[in-house]
PDB file of C-alpha atoms and ligand atoms in Angstrom:
ATOM      1  CA  MET N   1      49.939 -29.470   8.858  1.00 69.00           C
ATOM      2  CA  THR N   2      48.112 -27.162   6.870  1.00 81.00           C
ATOM      3  CA  GLU N   3      46.044 -28.940   4.150  1.00 86.00           C
ATOM      4  CA  GLU N   4      47.079 -27.971   0.775  1.00 95.00           C
ATOM      5  CA  LEU N   5      44.131 -26.169  -1.002  1.00 96.00           C
ATOM      6  CA  HIS N   6      43.171 -26.164  -4.867  1.00 95.00           C
ATOM      7  CA  GLU N   7      41.411 -23.605  -6.906  1.00 96.00           C
ATOM      8  CA  VAL N   8      38.333 -25.130  -8.686  1.00 96.00           C
ATOM      9  CA  ARG N   9      35.787 -23.430 -10.953  1.00 97.00           C
ATOM     10  CA  LEU N  10      32.450 -24.795 -10.654  1.00 98.00           C
ATOM     11  CA  THR N  11      29.477 -23.922 -12.924  1.00 98.00           C
ATOM     12  CA  VAL N  12      26.372 -24.323 -10.808  1.00 98.00           C
ATOM     13  CA  ASN N  13      23.194 -23.694 -12.246  1.00 97.00           C
ATOM     14  CA  GLY N  14      24.507 -21.584 -14.888  1.00 97.00           C
ATOM     15  CA  ALA N  15      26.799 -19.390 -12.605  1.00 97.00           C
ATOM     16  CA  VAL N  16      30.640 -19.775 -12.254  1.00 98.00           C
ATOM     17  CA  HIS N  17      32.155 -20.071  -8.823  1.00 98.00           C
ATOM     18  CA  VAL N  18      35.901 -20.148  -8.032  1.00 97.00           C
ATOM     19  CA  LEU N  19      36.558 -21.874  -4.615  1.00 97.00           C
ATOM     20  CA  ARG N  20      40.059 -22.798  -3.037  1.00 97.00           C
ATOM     21  CA  VAL N  21      39.338 -26.290  -1.505  1.00 97.00           C
ATOM     22  CA  PRO N  22      41.346 -29.560  -0.337  1.00 97.00           C
ATOM     23  CA  ALA N  23      41.456 -32.287  -2.710  1.00 97.00           C
ATOM     24  CA  ARG N  24      39.142 -34.220  -0.696  1.00 97.00           C
ATOM     25  CA  ARG N  25      36.290 -31.738  -0.345  1.00 97.00           C
ATOM     26  CA  LEU N  26      32.972 -33.558  -1.308  1.00 98.00           C
ATOM     27  CA  LEU N  27      30.919 -32.003  -3.970  1.00 98.00           C
ATOM     28  CA  SER N  28      27.932 -32.062  -1.575  1.00 98.00           C
ATOM     29  CA  ASP N  29      30.198 -29.907   1.261  1.00 98.00           C
ATOM     30  CA  ALA N  30      31.266 -27.751  -1.711  1.00 98.00           C
ATOM     31  CA  LEU N  31      27.762 -26.846  -2.540  1.00 98.00           C
ATOM     32  CA  ARG N  32      26.369 -26.661   0.827  1.00 98.00           C
ATOM     33  CA  HIS N  33      28.999 -25.149   2.803  1.00 98.00           C
ATOM     34  CA  ASP N  34      31.080 -23.189   0.157  1.00 97.00           C
ATOM     35  CA  LEU N  35      28.221 -21.751  -1.766  1.00 98.00           C
ATOM     36  CA  GLY N  36      25.374 -21.876   0.543  1.00 98.00           C
ATOM     37  CA  LEU N  37      23.163 -23.941  -1.783  1.00 98.00           C
ATOM     38  CA  THR N  38      21.795 -25.776   1.214  1.00 98.00           C
ATOM     39  CA  GLY N  39      19.066 -27.566  -0.985  1.00 98.00           C
ATOM     40  CA  THR N  40      20.943 -30.256  -1.610  1.00 98.00           C
ATOM     41  CA  HIS N  41      20.547 -32.499   1.447  1.00 98.00           C
ATOM     42  CA  VAL N  42      22.987 -35.059   3.163  1.00 98.00           C
ATOM     43  CA  GLY N  43      21.583 -38.196   4.480  1.00 97.00           C
ATOM     44  CA  CYS N  44      23.615 -41.207   4.713  1.00 98.00           C
ATOM     45  CA  GLU N  45      26.983 -39.876   3.184  1.00 96.00           C
ATOM     46  CA  HIS N  46      27.905 -43.074   1.557  1.00 96.00           C
ATOM     47  CA  GLY N  47      25.764 -43.215  -1.899  1.00 98.00           C
ATOM     48  CA  VAL N  48      22.750 -44.870  -0.810  1.00 98.00           C
ATOM     49  CA  CYS N  49      19.903 -42.675   0.003  1.00 98.00           C
ATOM     50  CA  GLY N  50      20.036 -40.381  -3.083  1.00 98.00           C
ATOM     51  CA  ALA N  51      19.061 -37.205  -0.898  1.00 98.00           C
ATOM     52  CA  CYS N  52      22.239 -35.519  -2.236  1.00 98.00           C
ATOM     53  CA  THR N  53      21.670 -36.248  -5.932  1.00 98.00           C
ATOM     54  CA  VAL N  54      22.395 -33.395  -8.351  1.00 98.00           C
ATOM     55  CA  LEU N  55      23.017 -33.354 -12.062  1.00 98.00           C
ATOM     56  CA  LEU N  56      26.143 -33.301 -13.738  1.00 98.00           C
ATOM     57  CA  ASP N  57      25.780 -32.315 -17.190  1.00 98.00           C
ATOM     58  CA  GLY N  58      22.375 -33.485 -16.891  1.00 98.00           C
ATOM     59  CA  ARG N  59      23.089 -36.914 -15.410  1.00 98.00           C
ATOM     60  CA  PRO N  60      22.150 -37.617 -11.718  1.00 98.00           C
ATOM     61  CA  VAL N  61      25.020 -38.326  -9.297  1.00 98.00           C
ATOM     62  CA  ARG N  62      25.378 -38.429  -5.681  1.00 98.00           C
ATOM     63  CA  SER N  63      27.360 -35.403  -4.648  1.00 98.00           C
ATOM     64  CA  CYS N  64      28.481 -37.102  -1.522  1.00 98.00           C
ATOM     65  CA  LEU N  65      30.731 -39.799  -3.546  1.00 98.00           C
ATOM     66  CA  VAL N  66      31.888 -37.122  -5.790  1.00 98.00           C
ATOM     67  CA  LEU N  67      34.977 -34.695  -5.144  1.00 98.00           C
ATOM     68  CA  ALA N  68      34.528 -30.979  -6.024  1.00 98.00           C
ATOM     69  CA  VAL N  69      37.801 -31.086  -7.954  1.00 97.00           C
ATOM     70  CA  SER N  70      36.708 -33.737 -10.289  1.00 97.00           C
ATOM     71  CA  ALA N  71      33.228 -31.571 -11.044  1.00 97.00           C
ATOM     72  CA  VAL N  72      35.356 -28.848 -12.850  1.00 96.00           C
ATOM     73  CA  ASP N  73      34.297 -28.826 -16.491  1.00 92.00           C
ATOM     74  CA  THR N  74      30.941 -29.817 -15.906  1.00 96.00           C
ATOM     75  CA  GLU N  75      27.496 -28.134 -15.746  1.00 98.00           C
ATOM     76  CA  ILE N  76      26.270 -28.696 -12.124  1.00 98.00           C
ATOM     77  CA  THR N  77      22.387 -28.454 -11.485  1.00 98.00           C
ATOM     78  CA  THR N  78      21.284 -28.382  -8.024  1.00 98.00           C
ATOM     79  CA  VAL N  79      17.582 -28.344  -6.937  1.00 98.00           C
ATOM     80  CA  GLU N  80      18.160 -24.600  -6.777  1.00 97.00           C
ATOM     81  CA  GLY N  81      18.237 -24.554 -10.494  1.00 97.00           C
ATOM     82  CA  LEU N  82      15.195 -26.511 -11.015  1.00 97.00           C
ATOM     83  CA  THR N  83      12.874 -23.514 -11.168  1.00 95.00           C
ATOM     84  CA  ARG N  84      11.766 -21.952 -14.118  1.00 94.00           C
ATOM     85  CA  PRO N  85      13.753 -18.680 -15.310  1.00 91.00           C
ATOM     86  CA  ASP N  86      10.750 -16.492 -13.750  1.00 95.00           C
ATOM     87  CA  GLY N  87      11.385 -18.141 -10.421  1.00 93.00           C
ATOM     88  CA  SER N  88       8.278 -20.057 -10.588  1.00 95.00           C
ATOM     89  CA  LEU N  89       8.129 -23.846 -10.173  1.00 97.00           C
ATOM     90  CA  GLY N  90       9.546 -26.033 -12.694  1.00 97.00           C
ATOM     91  CA  PRO N  91       7.178 -29.157 -13.868  1.00 97.00           C
ATOM     92  CA  VAL N  92       8.628 -31.341 -11.260  1.00 98.00           C
ATOM     93  CA  GLN N  93       8.325 -29.280  -8.340  1.00 98.00           C
ATOM     94  CA  GLN N  94       4.902 -28.307  -9.292  1.00 97.00           C
ATOM     95  CA  ALA N  95       3.939 -31.904  -9.602  1.00 98.00           C
ATOM     96  CA  PHE N  96       5.332 -32.709  -6.151  1.00 98.00           C
ATOM     97  CA  LYS N  97       3.090 -29.988  -4.795  1.00 97.00           C
ATOM     98  CA  GLU N  98      -0.036 -31.136  -6.616  1.00 97.00           C
ATOM     99  CA  CYS N  99       0.203 -34.691  -5.833  1.00 97.00           C
ATOM    100  CA  HIS N 100       1.618 -34.204  -2.206  1.00 96.00           C
ATOM    101  CA  GLY N 101       4.668 -36.106  -2.940  1.00 97.00           C
ATOM    102  CA  LEU N 102       6.499 -35.004   0.402  1.00 96.00           C
ATOM    103  CA  GLN N 103       6.026 -34.626   3.981  1.00 95.00           C
ATOM    104  CA  CYS N 104       9.245 -33.444   5.704  1.00 96.00           C
ATOM    105  CA  GLY N 105      11.008 -32.850   2.385  1.00 96.00           C
ATOM    106  CA  PHE N 106      14.420 -33.976   3.374  1.00 97.00           C
ATOM    107  CA  CYS N 107      14.593 -36.661   0.600  1.00 98.00           C
ATOM    108  CA  THR N 108      12.880 -34.169  -2.021  1.00 98.00           C
ATOM    109  CA  PRO N 109      15.740 -32.576  -3.392  1.00 98.00           C
ATOM    110  CA  GLY N 110      17.214 -35.961  -4.414  1.00 98.00           C
ATOM    111  CA  PHE N 111      13.844 -37.214  -6.044  1.00 98.00           C
ATOM    112  CA  LEU N 112      13.300 -33.834  -7.858  1.00 98.00           C
ATOM    113  CA  THR N 113      16.874 -33.793  -9.594  1.00 98.00           C
ATOM    114  CA  THR N 114      16.608 -37.612 -10.236  1.00 98.00           C
ATOM    115  CA  ILE N 115      13.025 -37.305 -11.711  1.00 98.00           C
ATOM    116  CA  THR N 116      14.063 -34.419 -13.851  1.00 98.00           C
ATOM    117  CA  ALA N 117      16.869 -36.400 -15.434  1.00 98.00           C
ATOM    118  CA  GLY N 118      14.636 -39.422 -15.669  1.00 98.00           C
ATOM    119  CA  LEU N 119      12.202 -37.708 -17.809  1.00 98.00           C
ATOM    120  CA  ARG N 120      14.591 -36.272 -20.216  1.00 97.00           C
ATOM    121  CA  ASP N 121      15.387 -40.034 -21.006  1.00 97.00           C
ATOM    122  CA  ASN N 122      11.664 -41.002 -20.965  1.00 98.00           C
ATOM    123  CA  PRO N 123       9.114 -38.395 -21.227  1.00 97.00           C
ATOM    124  CA  THR N 124       6.411 -40.882 -21.121  1.00 97.00           C
ATOM    125  CA  PRO N 125       6.937 -43.218 -18.245  1.00 98.00           C
ATOM    126  CA  THR N 126       4.700 -46.058 -17.415  1.00 98.00           C
ATOM    127  CA  ARG N 127       3.605 -46.577 -13.915  1.00 98.00           C
ATOM    128  CA  ASP N 128       6.410 -49.310 -13.581  1.00 98.00           C
ATOM    129  CA  GLU N 129       8.839 -47.108 -15.371  1.00 98.00           C
ATOM    130  CA  ALA N 130       7.824 -44.201 -12.935  1.00 98.00           C
ATOM    131  CA  ARG N 131       8.672 -46.832 -10.144  1.00 98.00           C
ATOM    132  CA  GLU N 132      11.984 -47.531 -11.586  1.00 98.00           C
ATOM    133  CA  MET N 133      12.865 -44.038 -11.736  1.00 98.00           C
ATOM    134  CA  VAL N 134      12.811 -43.505  -8.277  1.00 98.00           C
ATOM    135  CA  ALA N 135      13.802 -46.824  -6.975  1.00 97.00           C
ATOM    136  CA  GLY N 136      17.369 -45.702  -6.113  1.00 97.00           C
ATOM    137  CA  ASN N 137      16.128 -42.701  -3.643  1.00 98.00           C
ATOM    138  CA  LEU N 138      15.070 -43.514  -0.315  1.00 98.00           C
ATOM    139  CA  CYS N 139      12.094 -41.597   1.414  1.00 97.00           C
ATOM    140  CA  ARG N 140      11.394 -42.298   5.139  1.00 94.00           C
ATOM    141  CA  CYS N 141       8.037 -40.680   5.511  1.00 92.00           C
ATOM    142  CA  THR N 142       5.628 -40.159   2.619  1.00 81.00           C
ATOM    143  CA  GLY N 143       5.422 -43.512   1.035  1.00 83.00           C
ATOM    144  CA  TYR N 144       5.830 -43.729  -2.473  1.00 95.00           C
ATOM    145  CA  GLN N 145       2.413 -43.848  -4.088  1.00 96.00           C
ATOM    146  CA  ASN N 146       2.266 -40.102  -4.173  1.00 97.00           C
ATOM    147  CA  ILE N 147       6.007 -39.853  -5.259  1.00 98.00           C
ATOM    148  CA  VAL N 148       5.238 -42.256  -8.051  1.00 98.00           C
ATOM    149  CA  ALA N 149       2.072 -39.886  -9.046  1.00 98.00           C
ATOM    150  CA  SER N 150       4.370 -36.943  -8.983  1.00 98.00           C
ATOM    151  CA  VAL N 151       6.583 -38.766 -11.533  1.00 98.00           C
ATOM    152  CA  GLU N 152       3.431 -39.212 -13.844  1.00 98.00           C
ATOM    153  CA  ARG N 153       2.084 -35.695 -13.227  1.00 98.00           C
ATOM    154  CA  ALA N 154       5.608 -34.142 -14.021  1.00 98.00           C
ATOM    155  CA  ALA N 155       5.670 -35.891 -17.334  1.00 98.00           C
ATOM    156  CA  ALA N 156       2.357 -34.635 -18.216  1.00 97.00           C
ATOM    157  CA  LEU N 157       3.061 -31.099 -17.100  1.00 97.00           C
ATOM    158  CA  SER N 158       6.313 -31.290 -19.296  1.00 94.00           C
ATOM    159  CA  ARG N 159       4.076 -32.247 -22.236  1.00 91.00           C
ATOM    160  CA  GLY N 160       1.930 -28.978 -21.463  1.00 87.00           C
ATOM    161  CA  PHE N 161      -0.820 -30.498 -19.611  1.00 75.00           C
ATOM    162  CA  LYS N 162      -1.771 -27.868 -17.117  1.00 69.00           C
ATOM    163  CA  THR N 163      -4.914 -29.255 -15.281  1.00 64.00           C
ATOM    164  CA  GLY N 164      -5.658 -32.513 -13.999  1.00 54.00           C
ATOM    165  CA  ALA N 165      -3.330 -33.400 -10.846  1.00 50.00           C
ATOM    166  CA  SER N 166      -3.177 -37.188 -10.550  1.00 50.00           C
ATOM    167  CA  ALA N 167      -2.751 -37.610  -6.782  1.00 46.00           C
ATOM    168  CA  PRO N 168      -3.766 -40.928  -5.826  1.00 48.00           C
ATOM    169  CA  SER N 169      -6.595 -41.734  -3.604  1.00 42.00           C
ATOM    170  CA  SER N 170      -4.218 -43.736  -1.228  1.00 45.00           C
ATOM    171  CA  THR N 171      -3.200 -42.257   2.222  1.00 41.00           C
ATOM    172  CA  PRO N 172       0.524 -40.909   2.287  1.00 42.00           C
ATOM    173  CA  GLY N 173       2.507 -43.583   4.121  1.00 41.00           C
ATOM    174  CA  ASP N 174       1.315 -46.299   2.042  1.00 43.00           C
ATOM    175  CA  ALA N 175       4.547 -47.576   0.633  1.00 39.00           C
ATOM    176  CA  SER N 176       3.790 -49.779  -2.195  1.00 38.00           C
TER     177      SER N 176
HETATM  178  S1  LIG Y 201      23.809 -38.519   1.161  1.00 72.42           S
HETATM  179 FE1  LIG Y 201      24.434 -39.171  -0.578  1.00 72.42          FE
HETATM  180  S2  LIG Y 201      23.515 -40.838  -1.246  1.00 72.42           S
HETATM  181 FE2  LIG Y 201      23.017 -40.346   0.902  1.00 72.42          FE
HETATM  182  S1  LIG Y 202       9.329 -36.653   2.639  1.00 72.42           S
HETATM  183 FE1  LIG Y 202      10.560 -37.145   4.439  1.00 72.42          FE
HETATM  184  S2  LIG Y 202      12.256 -38.358   4.026  1.00 72.42           S
HETATM  185 FE2  LIG Y 202      10.941 -38.248   2.188  1.00 72.42          FE
END
């Protein structure tokens, strides 16, 4: 039996896309396979790892748990939408680069979107708040010291501090 398709209009990074998808099409699959936005990564596929995190109307959601048909009438932001209008790195991306907040990068899109939303809610996080901000995202290879430093650096960059990357002296892989 042929699966029924539904027409959906998804607004992704400011562009409107019209897709015909099955009712059970995951948003993560629609983004990656239908729209070619492969920056959104899929790890666990059941809401645990956070790699697939995108923003719906600015709020972080796990796109592996959202149906594409339920994302109509929202503004979807993927990692591809975090660059500045001129194509240069946004503050969270720049902070990860400066502070060595990634190794393989598989988890990184989920961290970048999560932190982008987190800093909107709390532009000046303490170290504990920075840790809490990324507590729901899993990284298997870089440890969290540099990721937490990236949160703090992104906050500084967003406030207009252009210099003084705050990469910690600890080695990548420390998991505290
Ligand atoms: S792939 Fe969605 S939370 Fe892991
Ligand atoms: S940088 Fe490799 S999983 Fe996080």
